[in-house]
Amino acid sequence: MFRIVRKETLSEKIKLIEIEAPLIARKAKAGQFVILRLHEKGERIPLTLHKWDPEKGTITLVFQEVGKTTTELGTYEAGDVLADVVGPLGKPTEIERYGKVIVVGGGVGVAIAYAVAKAMKKAGNHVTSIIGFRSKDLVMLEDDMREVSHELIVCTDDGSYGRKGFVTEALKDLLDERRYDLVFAVGPVIMMKFVSKITAEHGVKTIVSLNPIMVDGTGMCGACRVTVGGEVKFACVDGPDFDGHQVDYDELMRRLSMYVEEEKLALERYLRNREVNA
Amino acid sequence: MKVGDRVPVPEQSPEERIKNFNEVALGYTAELAMEEAKRCLKCPRPFCVEGCPVHIKIPEFIKLIAEGDFVGAYKKIMEDDLLPAITGRVCPQEEQCEGKCVLTKIGKPINIGKLERFVADYVRENNLEEIPKVPEWNGKKVAIIGSGPTGLTAAGDLVRMGYKVTIFEALHELGGVLIYGIPEFRLPKAVVRYEIDKLKQMGVEFKTNVVVGKTVTIDELLEEYDAVYIGTGAGTPNLLRIPGINLNNIYSANEFLTRVNLMKAFKFPEYDTPVKKGKKAAIIGGGNVAMDAARTALRLGYEVIVLYRRTYEYMTAREEEIIHAIDEGVKFEFLVSPIEFLGDENGNVKGVKLIRNELGEPDASGRRRPVPIPGSEFVVEADLVVIAIGQKPNKILYQELPDLKVNRWGGIIVDERQRTSMRGVFAGGDAVRGEATVILAMGDGREAAKAIDEYIRTGKWPEQVCS
Ligand SMILES: Cc1cc2nc3c(=O)[nH]c(=O)nc-3n(C[C@H](O)[C@H](O)[C@H](O)COP(=O)(O)OP(=O)(O)OC[C@H]3O[C@@H](n4cnc5c(N)ncnc54)[C@H](O)[C@@H]3O)c2cc1C
Ligand SMILES: Cc1cc2nc3c(=O)[nH]c(=O)nc-3n(C[C@H](O)[C@H](O)[C@H](O)COP(=O)(O)OP(=O)(O)OC[C@H]3O[C@@H](n4cnc5c(N)ncnc54)[C@H](O)[C@@H]3O)c2cc1C
Ligand code: SF4
Ligand code: SF4
Ligand code: FES
């Protein structure tokens, strides 16, 4: 039984849920994820751990409504129960004392960036976080991010809040100014691709957290395979973190679009049924 | 009827069955089973028993069937095999019990598998089984990792010895390959669930959604339990290291079968998990897994070709499945090896480039090795490719467990009593053997249960289990 104890809406399409999952809460580390299934007919989807509380026995996830499953999950309220939650899966982010670290988060990726920034700060790093959103009304977790960072730069694409432009521009300015020891980036694939391009130019070690399609999350199916440094890796067990300079991002984007038609069909059907039932 | 003729098993016709996922072989009726049983010669030295890895008392149970005592026959089988409805369906009988039956010399062997299945189905469907009595708890606890046939068998034996048994399973459903791998049309899931329910009634506790190694560790289990049995199977697919392997719509057999069987993608969009539906499927491999993938693709509406590197005789799949696949219209191309996958401008697979082979010298397994013929390359068109070239043990359990010794390909090393290099930890089934069979996994489970009982009672553990 995985009961939702709290739910919040962070922005139009982004929601937060806190779930009772004591075994996972006890073991969770920054960068790890869970796989959940809403109900008997549901699919298994991966979501990264945003926060966890071993004493209370809960984990907190933040998700963006992009398709059928996340949209349906968005209708779940406190008190509702998820059929399955398994984890924590994947290798934790390698937290060490690197020195000066930049954590970059884009969109819903900020929720994941939060856990990593927090762990990096706790490990004694100087943490500068850059978080980006399309516009002001989508900005979320700003206070949380501020708490776990020494410096925080908020960007919006349209300039309606904070610095105008993409996170990559803010990143470039920082790297031009001085030397950093590590960059961690999580967000849309295209963002991670350009972050890695910039950090490669500056010769800064970069970790990215990849989000390929997954089924089991335990290394059993290979749906999550990505090419890193010319080798095939299973992101669920070998990752999800990888050396950003080695990842084949174009392949990842292509593989992520494998089911676009099916996903569209499933979402339309779901929304239609929901309307009829309402 | 001559002694050489088998009583045929009623089946769904090929035209009908490729449109559904229901079981193909319908099984014997009571009359047909008795008729087939009467063909048995009740050999004084029954070779069939030698062929069965767990030595079921075959002539004795067949005699009981001939006499119409189906419950008696069931009990006789259960002395050696706890899951006859399953082994009767999936054992490679032509290599085991039936392959050794004397009647093969003059005709067709007794259909031992279908008889075994019949009695188990008869007992289940008519509710004739009494749940075995479980002795009072002896105060000791055993943890089992993995709910495949080896874990289920060990649990069944241990709980009847008085142990408290908990099975931890990574997936959301119980049964291992029996549930996520072998398709419904070969092994109805209701059969597997019945066996699991029986164990539940006997007091076995099941915990799904627990990945041992991640959610809990073996060391933590050892603090709470007196012994641990690892039955985690061989779940990691081998993939080909050739160009184009990551093109879209190239699946491992595990992914393809998991989507369809476990996640019910054949009912998409009623169920949320999708699977690609296209025109031409190419399946690479020649074993049971390849046959299951091929026949699953067929049922999703694909035209299917199996690409195998050796010849028909070398295919490792059960004979019945190969015949069923052929009857259903699966095509085969033998003596070919893939060398590249070709994609279209969107990165979707559109074909498999192959090279023809000839058979050379025998390899370590005694089978003649396929040798490529230079210049023989050609392309088979396909918009779905399923790779079924074998699996190895999943390392998630022991990624961070240096004390557990494993061999070169990741198989857990055990001694003749299923003991691993860690005190109190036993292992068996595919996690030890690599991809093997259900009956061998069950045999290991039974052996492990005995060894676990002995260990817990005596506390004795050898100095060094394996070097
Ligand atoms: C390790 C990992 C961590 C993730 N963490 C988060 C997170 O914290 N918050 C968040 O909002 N999202 C996260 N995602 C992405 C999230 O899993 C997908 O958005 C979700 O599965 C979409 O499901 P859907 O049915 O709503 O959408 P669909 O309509 O099915 O798909 C929409 C998009 O999601 C991708 N997707 C579909 N199915 C899967 C799947 N089974 N696995 C992965 N991606 C899929 C598709 O490529 C597509 O781009 C993570 C993904 C991975 C692999
Ligand atoms: C498609 C297919 C068809 C087959 N057909 C036949 C056939 O016709 N006849 C035959 O005899 N054999 C067949 N086999 C082989 C047979 O299924 C296996 O030999 C047998 O299932 C092995 O049993 P097992 O209990 O060792 O492992 P499995 O059945 O693999 O079960 C292992 C279980 O452990 C779980 N697990 C793994 N790691 C962990 C972990 N860390 N924590 C918790 N749980 C974990 C897995 O999720 C799984 O449920 C087939 C196999 C496949 C894949
Ligand atoms: S368990 Fe398998 S090998 Fe043994 S008698 Fe039954 S079908 Fe034959
Ligand atoms: S070998 Fe064949 S005929 Fe003889 S006892 Fe066994 S099944 Fe019957
Ligand atoms: S999700 Fe199946 S192997 Fe990674």
PDB file of N, CA, C and O in Angstrom, chain B residues 160-221:
ATOM      1  N   ARG B 160       6.507 -26.485   4.783  1.00  0.00           N
ATOM      2  CA  ARG B 160       6.001 -27.768   5.279  1.00  0.00           C
ATOM      3  C   ARG B 160       6.948 -28.426   6.278  1.00  0.00           C
ATOM      4  O   ARG B 160       6.618 -29.428   6.895  1.00  0.00           O
ATOM      5  N   MET B 161       8.150 -27.864   6.399  1.00  0.00           N
ATOM      6  CA  MET B 161       9.071 -28.342   7.453  1.00  0.00           C
ATOM      7  C   MET B 161       8.901 -27.516   8.719  1.00  0.00           C
ATOM      8  O   MET B 161       9.603 -27.752   9.708  1.00  0.00           O
ATOM      9  N   GLY B 162       8.052 -26.500   8.672  1.00  0.00           N
ATOM     10  CA  GLY B 162       7.809 -25.719   9.876  1.00  0.00           C
ATOM     11  C   GLY B 162       8.473 -24.346   9.907  1.00  0.00           C
ATOM     12  O   GLY B 162       8.417 -23.655  10.913  1.00  0.00           O
ATOM     13  N   TYR B 163       9.101 -23.965   8.794  1.00  0.00           N
ATOM     14  CA  TYR B 163       9.746 -22.643   8.774  1.00  0.00           C
ATOM     15  C   TYR B 163       8.756 -21.554   8.405  1.00  0.00           C
ATOM     16  O   TYR B 163       7.764 -21.795   7.727  1.00  0.00           O
ATOM     17  N   LYS B 164       9.063 -20.349   8.856  1.00  0.00           N
ATOM     18  CA  LYS B 164       8.342 -19.177   8.396  1.00  0.00           C
ATOM     19  C   LYS B 164       9.100 -18.675   7.176  1.00  0.00           C
ATOM     20  O   LYS B 164      10.317 -18.467   7.244  1.00  0.00           O
ATOM     21  N   VAL B 165       8.413 -18.525   6.050  1.00  0.00           N
ATOM     22  CA  VAL B 165       9.102 -18.193   4.805  1.00  0.00           C
ATOM     23  C   VAL B 165       8.558 -16.890   4.234  1.00  0.00           C
ATOM     24  O   VAL B 165       7.343 -16.700   4.138  1.00  0.00           O
ATOM     25  N   THR B 166       9.485 -16.004   3.842  1.00  0.00           N
ATOM     26  CA  THR B 166       9.087 -14.768   3.167  1.00  0.00           C
ATOM     27  C   THR B 166       9.777 -14.702   1.818  1.00  0.00           C
ATOM     28  O   THR B 166      11.000 -14.874   1.738  1.00  0.00           O
ATOM     29  N   ILE B 167       9.001 -14.489   0.766  1.00  0.00           N
ATOM     30  CA  ILE B 167       9.582 -14.331  -0.573  1.00  0.00           C
ATOM     31  C   ILE B 167       9.581 -12.855  -0.942  1.00  0.00           C
ATOM     32  O   ILE B 167       8.544 -12.186  -0.858  1.00  0.00           O
ATOM     33  N   PHE B 168      10.749 -12.357  -1.341  1.00  0.00           N
ATOM     34  CA  PHE B 168      10.880 -10.973  -1.800  1.00  0.00           C
ATOM     35  C   PHE B 168      10.963 -10.960  -3.320  1.00  0.00           C
ATOM     36  O   PHE B 168      11.779 -11.671  -3.908  1.00  0.00           O
ATOM     37  N   GLU B 169      10.139 -10.156  -3.956  1.00  0.00           N
ATOM     38  CA  GLU B 169      10.107 -10.109  -5.419  1.00  0.00           C
ATOM     39  C   GLU B 169      10.235  -8.659  -5.892  1.00  0.00           C
ATOM     40  O   GLU B 169       9.545  -7.771  -5.398  1.00  0.00           O
ATOM     41  N   ALA B 170      11.124  -8.466  -6.880  1.00  0.00           N
ATOM     42  CA  ALA B 170      11.378  -7.118  -7.405  1.00  0.00           C
ATOM     43  C   ALA B 170      10.188  -6.565  -8.191  1.00  0.00           C
ATOM     44  O   ALA B 170       9.872  -5.380  -8.117  1.00  0.00           O
ATOM     45  N   LEU B 171       9.527  -7.428  -8.934  1.00  0.00           N
ATOM     46  CA  LEU B 171       8.432  -6.954  -9.783  1.00  0.00           C
ATOM     47  C   LEU B 171       7.135  -6.804  -8.991  1.00  0.00           C
ATOM     48  O   LEU B 171       7.059  -7.190  -7.832  1.00  0.00           O
ATOM     49  N   HIS B 172       6.118  -6.263  -9.656  1.00  0.00           N
ATOM     50  CA  HIS B 172       4.843  -6.092  -8.959  1.00  0.00           C
ATOM     51  C   HIS B 172       3.997  -7.363  -8.998  1.00  0.00           C
ATOM     52  O   HIS B 172       2.968  -7.439  -8.360  1.00  0.00           O
ATOM     53  N   GLU B 173       4.435  -8.356  -9.781  1.00  0.00           N
ATOM     54  CA  GLU B 173       3.698  -9.622  -9.832  1.00  0.00           C
ATOM     55  C   GLU B 173       4.614 -10.784  -9.478  1.00  0.00           C
ATOM     56  O   GLU B 173       5.818 -10.723  -9.716  1.00  0.00           O
ATOM     57  N   LEU B 174       4.023 -11.849  -8.985  1.00  0.00           N
ATOM     58  CA  LEU B 174       4.781 -13.017  -8.553  1.00  0.00           C
ATOM     59  C   LEU B 174       4.831 -14.075  -9.648  1.00  0.00           C
ATOM     60  O   LEU B 174       3.889 -14.205 -10.424  1.00  0.00           O
ATOM     61  N   GLY B 175       5.918 -14.835  -9.685  1.00  0.00           N
ATOM     62  CA  GLY B 175       5.988 -15.967 -10.605  1.00  0.00           C
ATOM     63  C   GLY B 175       7.222 -15.988 -11.491  1.00  0.00           C
ATOM     64  O   GLY B 175       7.472 -16.968 -12.174  1.00  0.00           O
ATOM     65  N   GLY B 176       7.991 -14.922 -11.524  1.00  0.00           N
ATOM     66  CA  GLY B 176       9.211 -14.895 -12.336  1.00  0.00           C
ATOM     67  C   GLY B 176       8.896 -15.061 -13.809  1.00  0.00           C
ATOM     68  O   GLY B 176       7.882 -14.551 -14.301  1.00  0.00           O
ATOM     69  N   VAL B 177       9.753 -15.818 -14.488  1.00  0.00           N
ATOM     70  CA  VAL B 177       9.580 -16.010 -15.931  1.00  0.00           C
ATOM     71  C   VAL B 177       8.217 -16.627 -16.249  1.00  0.00           C
ATOM     72  O   VAL B 177       7.646 -16.388 -17.314  1.00  0.00           O
ATOM     73  N   LEU B 178       7.687 -17.407 -15.321  1.00  0.00           N
ATOM     74  CA  LEU B 178       6.394 -18.045 -15.564  1.00  0.00           C
ATOM     75  C   LEU B 178       5.316 -16.992 -15.822  1.00  0.00           C
ATOM     76  O   LEU B 178       4.321 -17.257 -16.496  1.00  0.00           O
ATOM     77  N   ILE B 179       5.523 -15.803 -15.285  1.00  0.00           N
ATOM     78  CA  ILE B 179       4.538 -14.739 -15.457  1.00  0.00           C
ATOM     79  C   ILE B 179       4.969 -13.723 -16.515  1.00  0.00           C
ATOM     80  O   ILE B 179       4.209 -13.385 -17.412  1.00  0.00           O
ATOM     81  N   TYR B 180       6.217 -13.252 -16.414  1.00  0.00           N
ATOM     82  CA  TYR B 180       6.574 -12.174 -17.345  1.00  0.00           C
ATOM     83  C   TYR B 180       7.125 -12.685 -18.672  1.00  0.00           C
ATOM     84  O   TYR B 180       7.154 -11.959 -19.651  1.00  0.00           O
ATOM     85  N   GLY B 181       7.590 -13.931 -18.715  1.00  0.00           N
ATOM     86  CA  GLY B 181       8.233 -14.423 -19.930  1.00  0.00           C
ATOM     87  C   GLY B 181       7.348 -15.347 -20.754  1.00  0.00           C
ATOM     88  O   GLY B 181       6.966 -15.028 -21.877  1.00  0.00           O
ATOM     89  N   ILE B 182       7.033 -16.504 -20.201  1.00  0.00           N
ATOM     90  CA  ILE B 182       6.290 -17.507 -20.964  1.00  0.00           C
ATOM     91  C   ILE B 182       4.861 -17.010 -21.211  1.00  0.00           C
ATOM     92  O   ILE B 182       4.158 -16.661 -20.279  1.00  0.00           O
ATOM     93  N   PRO B 183       4.444 -16.948 -22.472  1.00  0.00           N
ATOM     94  CA  PRO B 183       3.144 -16.342 -22.774  1.00  0.00           C
ATOM     95  C   PRO B 183       1.937 -17.173 -22.325  1.00  0.00           C
ATOM     96  O   PRO B 183       2.021 -18.392 -22.173  1.00  0.00           O
ATOM     97  N   GLU B 184       0.858 -16.480 -22.159  1.00  0.00           N
ATOM     98  CA  GLU B 184      -0.439 -17.065 -21.789  1.00  0.00           C
ATOM     99  C   GLU B 184      -0.824 -18.238 -22.701  1.00  0.00           C
ATOM    100  O   GLU B 184      -1.377 -19.227 -22.240  1.00  0.00           O
ATOM    101  N   PHE B 185      -0.526 -18.136 -23.996  1.00  0.00           N
ATOM    102  CA  PHE B 185      -0.974 -19.195 -24.908  1.00  0.00           C
ATOM    103  C   PHE B 185      -0.233 -20.512 -24.688  1.00  0.00           C
ATOM    104  O   PHE B 185      -0.569 -21.536 -25.258  1.00  0.00           O
ATOM    105  N   ARG B 186       0.830 -20.445 -23.851  1.00  0.00           N
ATOM    106  CA  ARG B 186       1.565 -21.661 -23.508  1.00  0.00           C
ATOM    107  C   ARG B 186       1.351 -22.066 -22.067  1.00  0.00           C
ATOM    108  O   ARG B 186       1.395 -23.237 -21.718  1.00  0.00           O
ATOM    109  N   LEU B 187       1.210 -21.058 -21.214  1.00  0.00           N
ATOM    110  CA  LEU B 187       1.081 -21.319 -19.779  1.00  0.00           C
ATOM    111  C   LEU B 187       0.116 -20.287 -19.211  1.00  0.00           C
ATOM    112  O   LEU B 187       0.508 -19.163 -18.933  1.00  0.00           O
ATOM    113  N   PRO B 188      -1.151 -20.656 -19.053  1.00  0.00           N
ATOM    114  CA  PRO B 188      -2.118 -19.673 -18.562  1.00  0.00           C
ATOM    115  C   PRO B 188      -1.713 -19.147 -17.187  1.00  0.00           C
ATOM    116  O   PRO B 188      -1.290 -19.911 -16.332  1.00  0.00           O
ATOM    117  N   LYS B 189      -1.819 -17.848 -17.025  1.00  0.00           N
ATOM    118  CA  LYS B 189      -1.382 -17.229 -15.772  1.00  0.00           C
ATOM    119  C   LYS B 189      -2.209 -17.709 -14.586  1.00  0.00           C
ATOM    120  O   LYS B 189      -1.742 -17.729 -13.448  1.00  0.00           O
ATOM    121  N   ALA B 190      -3.441 -18.122 -14.848  1.00  0.00           N
ATOM    122  CA  ALA B 190      -4.305 -18.614 -13.766  1.00  0.00           C
ATOM    123  C   ALA B 190      -3.676 -19.846 -13.107  1.00  0.00           C
ATOM    124  O   ALA B 190      -3.819 -20.061 -11.907  1.00  0.00           O
ATOM    125  N   VAL B 191      -2.964 -20.646 -13.907  1.00  0.00           N
ATOM    126  CA  VAL B 191      -2.315 -21.842 -13.372  1.00  0.00           C
ATOM    127  C   VAL B 191      -1.234 -21.436 -12.375  1.00  0.00           C
ATOM    128  O   VAL B 191      -1.114 -22.000 -11.287  1.00  0.00           O
ATOM    129  N   VAL B 192      -0.451 -20.435 -12.748  1.00  0.00           N
ATOM    130  CA  VAL B 192       0.636 -19.991 -11.871  1.00  0.00           C
ATOM    131  C   VAL B 192       0.052 -19.349 -10.608  1.00  0.00           C
ATOM    132  O   VAL B 192       0.518 -19.593  -9.493  1.00  0.00           O
ATOM    133  N   ARG B 193      -0.986 -18.550 -10.786  1.00  0.00           N
ATOM    134  CA  ARG B 193      -1.575 -17.870  -9.618  1.00  0.00           C
ATOM    135  C   ARG B 193      -2.154 -18.865  -8.628  1.00  0.00           C
ATOM    136  O   ARG B 193      -2.084 -18.673  -7.424  1.00  0.00           O
ATOM    137  N   TYR B 194      -2.718 -19.944  -9.160  1.00  0.00           N
ATOM    138  CA  TYR B 194      -3.277 -20.975  -8.280  1.00  0.00           C
ATOM    139  C   TYR B 194      -2.187 -21.524  -7.367  1.00  0.00           C
ATOM    140  O   TYR B 194      -2.386 -21.690  -6.156  1.00  0.00           O
ATOM    141  N   GLU B 195      -1.021 -21.808  -7.959  1.00  0.00           N
ATOM    142  CA  GLU B 195       0.080 -22.370  -7.162  1.00  0.00           C
ATOM    143  C   GLU B 195       0.541 -21.369  -6.102  1.00  0.00           C
ATOM    144  O   GLU B 195       0.862 -21.738  -4.981  1.00  0.00           O
ATOM    145  N   ILE B 196       0.580 -20.093  -6.493  1.00  0.00           N
ATOM    146  CA  ILE B 196       1.025 -19.071  -5.541  1.00  0.00           C
ATOM    147  C   ILE B 196      -0.009 -18.899  -4.416  1.00  0.00           C
ATOM    148  O   ILE B 196       0.348 -18.785  -3.248  1.00  0.00           O
ATOM    149  N   ASP B 197      -1.271 -18.933  -4.784  1.00  0.00           N
ATOM    150  CA  ASP B 197      -2.328 -18.836  -3.763  1.00  0.00           C
ATOM    151  C   ASP B 197      -2.237 -19.976  -2.757  1.00  0.00           C
ATOM    152  O   ASP B 197      -2.454 -19.790  -1.561  1.00  0.00           O
ATOM    153  N   LYS B 198      -1.918 -21.156  -3.293  1.00  0.00           N
ATOM    154  CA  LYS B 198      -1.786 -22.313  -2.422  1.00  0.00           C
ATOM    155  C   LYS B 198      -0.686 -22.061  -1.381  1.00  0.00           C
ATOM    156  O   LYS B 198      -0.870 -22.315  -0.197  1.00  0.00           O
ATOM    157  N   LEU B 199       0.443 -21.533  -1.859  1.00  0.00           N
ATOM    158  CA  LEU B 199       1.541 -21.237  -0.926  1.00  0.00           C
ATOM    159  C   LEU B 199       1.110 -20.189   0.095  1.00  0.00           C
ATOM    160  O   LEU B 199       1.465 -20.259   1.266  1.00  0.00           O
ATOM    161  N   LYS B 200       0.338 -19.216  -0.368  1.00  0.00           N
ATOM    162  CA  LYS B 200      -0.151 -18.185   0.567  1.00  0.00           C
ATOM    163  C   LYS B 200      -1.002 -18.839   1.650  1.00  0.00           C
ATOM    164  O   LYS B 200      -0.881 -18.519   2.835  1.00  0.00           O
ATOM    165  N   GLN B 201      -1.861 -19.757   1.221  1.00  0.00           N
ATOM    166  CA  GLN B 201      -2.714 -20.420   2.208  1.00  0.00           C
ATOM    167  C   GLN B 201      -1.905 -21.256   3.185  1.00  0.00           C
ATOM    168  O   GLN B 201      -2.320 -21.481   4.312  1.00  0.00           O
ATOM    169  N   MET B 202      -0.749 -21.728   2.723  1.00  0.00           N
ATOM    170  CA  MET B 202       0.112 -22.500   3.611  1.00  0.00           C
ATOM    171  C   MET B 202       0.940 -21.589   4.507  1.00  0.00           C
ATOM    172  O   MET B 202       1.754 -22.072   5.300  1.00  0.00           O
ATOM    173  N   GLY B 203       0.783 -20.284   4.326  1.00  0.00           N
ATOM    174  CA  GLY B 203       1.437 -19.361   5.240  1.00  0.00           C
ATOM    175  C   GLY B 203       2.687 -18.680   4.700  1.00  0.00           C
ATOM    176  O   GLY B 203       3.342 -17.928   5.416  1.00  0.00           O
ATOM    177  N   VAL B 204       3.043 -18.946   3.440  1.00  0.00           N
ATOM    178  CA  VAL B 204       4.208 -18.249   2.874  1.00  0.00           C
ATOM    179  C   VAL B 204       3.837 -16.783   2.689  1.00  0.00           C
ATOM    180  O   VAL B 204       2.752 -16.456   2.214  1.00  0.00           O
ATOM    181  N   GLU B 205       4.763 -15.907   3.093  1.00  0.00           N
ATOM    182  CA  GLU B 205       4.502 -14.474   2.978  1.00  0.00           C
ATOM    183  C   GLU B 205       5.207 -13.951   1.727  1.00  0.00           C
ATOM    184  O   GLU B 205       6.352 -14.316   1.460  1.00  0.00           O
ATOM    185  N   PHE B 206       4.515 -13.139   0.944  1.00  0.00           N
ATOM    186  CA  PHE B 206       5.105 -12.592  -0.281  1.00  0.00           C
ATOM    187  C   PHE B 206       5.223 -11.085  -0.175  1.00  0.00           C
ATOM    188  O   PHE B 206       4.269 -10.409   0.231  1.00  0.00           O
ATOM    189  N   LYS B 207       6.397 -10.558  -0.556  1.00  0.00           N
ATOM    190  CA  LYS B 207       6.562  -9.102  -0.589  1.00  0.00           C
ATOM    191  C   LYS B 207       7.006  -8.690  -1.979  1.00  0.00           C
ATOM    192  O   LYS B 207       8.152  -8.925  -2.369  1.00  0.00           O
ATOM    193  N   THR B 208       6.102  -8.085  -2.726  1.00  0.00           N
ATOM    194  CA  THR B 208       6.444  -7.600  -4.062  1.00  0.00           C
ATOM    195  C   THR B 208       7.083  -6.218  -3.949  1.00  0.00           C
ATOM    196  O   THR B 208       7.097  -5.612  -2.869  1.00  0.00           O
ATOM    197  N   ASN B 209       7.593  -5.719  -5.061  1.00  0.00           N
ATOM    198  CA  ASN B 209       8.204  -4.382  -5.112  1.00  0.00           C
ATOM    199  C   ASN B 209       9.383  -4.235  -4.154  1.00  0.00           C
ATOM    200  O   ASN B 209       9.639  -3.149  -3.645  1.00  0.00           O
ATOM    201  N   VAL B 210      10.086  -5.314  -3.907  1.00  0.00           N
ATOM    202  CA  VAL B 210      11.302  -5.217  -3.100  1.00  0.00           C
ATOM    203  C   VAL B 210      12.469  -5.734  -3.934  1.00  0.00           C
ATOM    204  O   VAL B 210      12.521  -6.914  -4.278  1.00  0.00           O
ATOM    205  N   VAL B 211      13.370  -4.852  -4.290  1.00  0.00           N
ATOM    206  CA  VAL B 211      14.562  -5.250  -5.028  1.00  0.00           C
ATOM    207  C   VAL B 211      15.663  -5.472  -4.000  1.00  0.00           C
ATOM    208  O   VAL B 211      16.163  -4.513  -3.418  1.00  0.00           O
ATOM    209  N   VAL B 212      15.999  -6.745  -3.772  1.00  0.00           N
ATOM    210  CA  VAL B 212      17.054  -7.003  -2.790  1.00  0.00           C
ATOM    211  C   VAL B 212      18.380  -6.542  -3.409  1.00  0.00           C
ATOM    212  O   VAL B 212      18.672  -6.834  -4.561  1.00  0.00           O
ATOM    213  N   GLY B 213      19.140  -5.807  -2.622  1.00  0.00           N
ATOM    214  CA  GLY B 213      20.329  -5.139  -3.158  1.00  0.00           C
ATOM    215  C   GLY B 213      20.086  -3.639  -3.254  1.00  0.00           C
ATOM    216  O   GLY B 213      21.019  -2.852  -3.226  1.00  0.00           O
ATOM    217  N   LYS B 214      18.811  -3.256  -3.345  1.00  0.00           N
ATOM    218  CA  LYS B 214      18.438  -1.845  -3.418  1.00  0.00           C
ATOM    219  C   LYS B 214      17.508  -1.463  -2.262  1.00  0.00           C
ATOM    220  O   LYS B 214      17.816  -0.597  -1.469  1.00  0.00           O
ATOM    221  N   THR B 215      16.350  -2.111  -2.218  1.00  0.00           N
ATOM    222  CA  THR B 215      15.375  -1.777  -1.178  1.00  0.00           C
ATOM    223  C   THR B 215      15.829  -2.299   0.192  1.00  0.00           C
ATOM    224  O   THR B 215      15.696  -1.623   1.201  1.00  0.00           O
ATOM    225  N   VAL B 216      16.328  -3.542   0.172  1.00  0.00           N
ATOM    226  CA  VAL B 216      16.974  -4.102   1.368  1.00  0.00           C
ATOM    227  C   VAL B 216      18.215  -4.841   0.887  1.00  0.00           C
ATOM    228  O   VAL B 216      18.306  -5.189  -0.284  1.00  0.00           O
ATOM    229  N   THR B 217      19.165  -5.094   1.781  1.00  0.00           N
ATOM    230  CA  THR B 217      20.363  -5.822   1.359  1.00  0.00           C
ATOM    231  C   THR B 217      20.340  -7.227   1.951  1.00  0.00           C
ATOM    232  O   THR B 217      19.599  -7.507   2.899  1.00  0.00           O
ATOM    233  N   ILE B 218      21.169  -8.086   1.378  1.00  0.00           N
ATOM    234  CA  ILE B 218      21.268  -9.449   1.911  1.00  0.00           C
ATOM    235  C   ILE B 218      21.744  -9.403   3.361  1.00  0.00           C
ATOM    236  O   ILE B 218      21.272 -10.166   4.206  1.00  0.00           O
ATOM    237  N   ASP B 219      22.688  -8.517   3.656  1.00  0.00           N
ATOM    238  CA  ASP B 219      23.184  -8.425   5.041  1.00  0.00           C
ATOM    239  C   ASP B 219      22.050  -8.102   6.008  1.00  0.00           C
ATOM    240  O   ASP B 219      21.983  -8.658   7.102  1.00  0.00           O
ATOM    241  N   GLU B 220      21.162  -7.219   5.583  1.00  0.00           N
ATOM    242  CA  GLU B 220      20.014  -6.900   6.454  1.00  0.00           C
ATOM    243  C   GLU B 220      19.099  -8.113   6.599  1.00  0.00           C
ATOM    244  O   GLU B 220      18.569  -8.382   7.682  1.00  0.00           O
ATOM    245  N   LEU B 221      18.911  -8.848   5.505  1.00  0.00           N
ATOM    246  CA  LEU B 221      18.067 -10.043   5.601  1.00  0.00           C
ATOM    247  C   LEU B 221      18.671 -11.043   6.574  1.00  0.00           C
ATOM    248  O   LEU B 221      17.968 -11.686   7.344  1.00  0.00           O
TER     249      LEU B 221
END
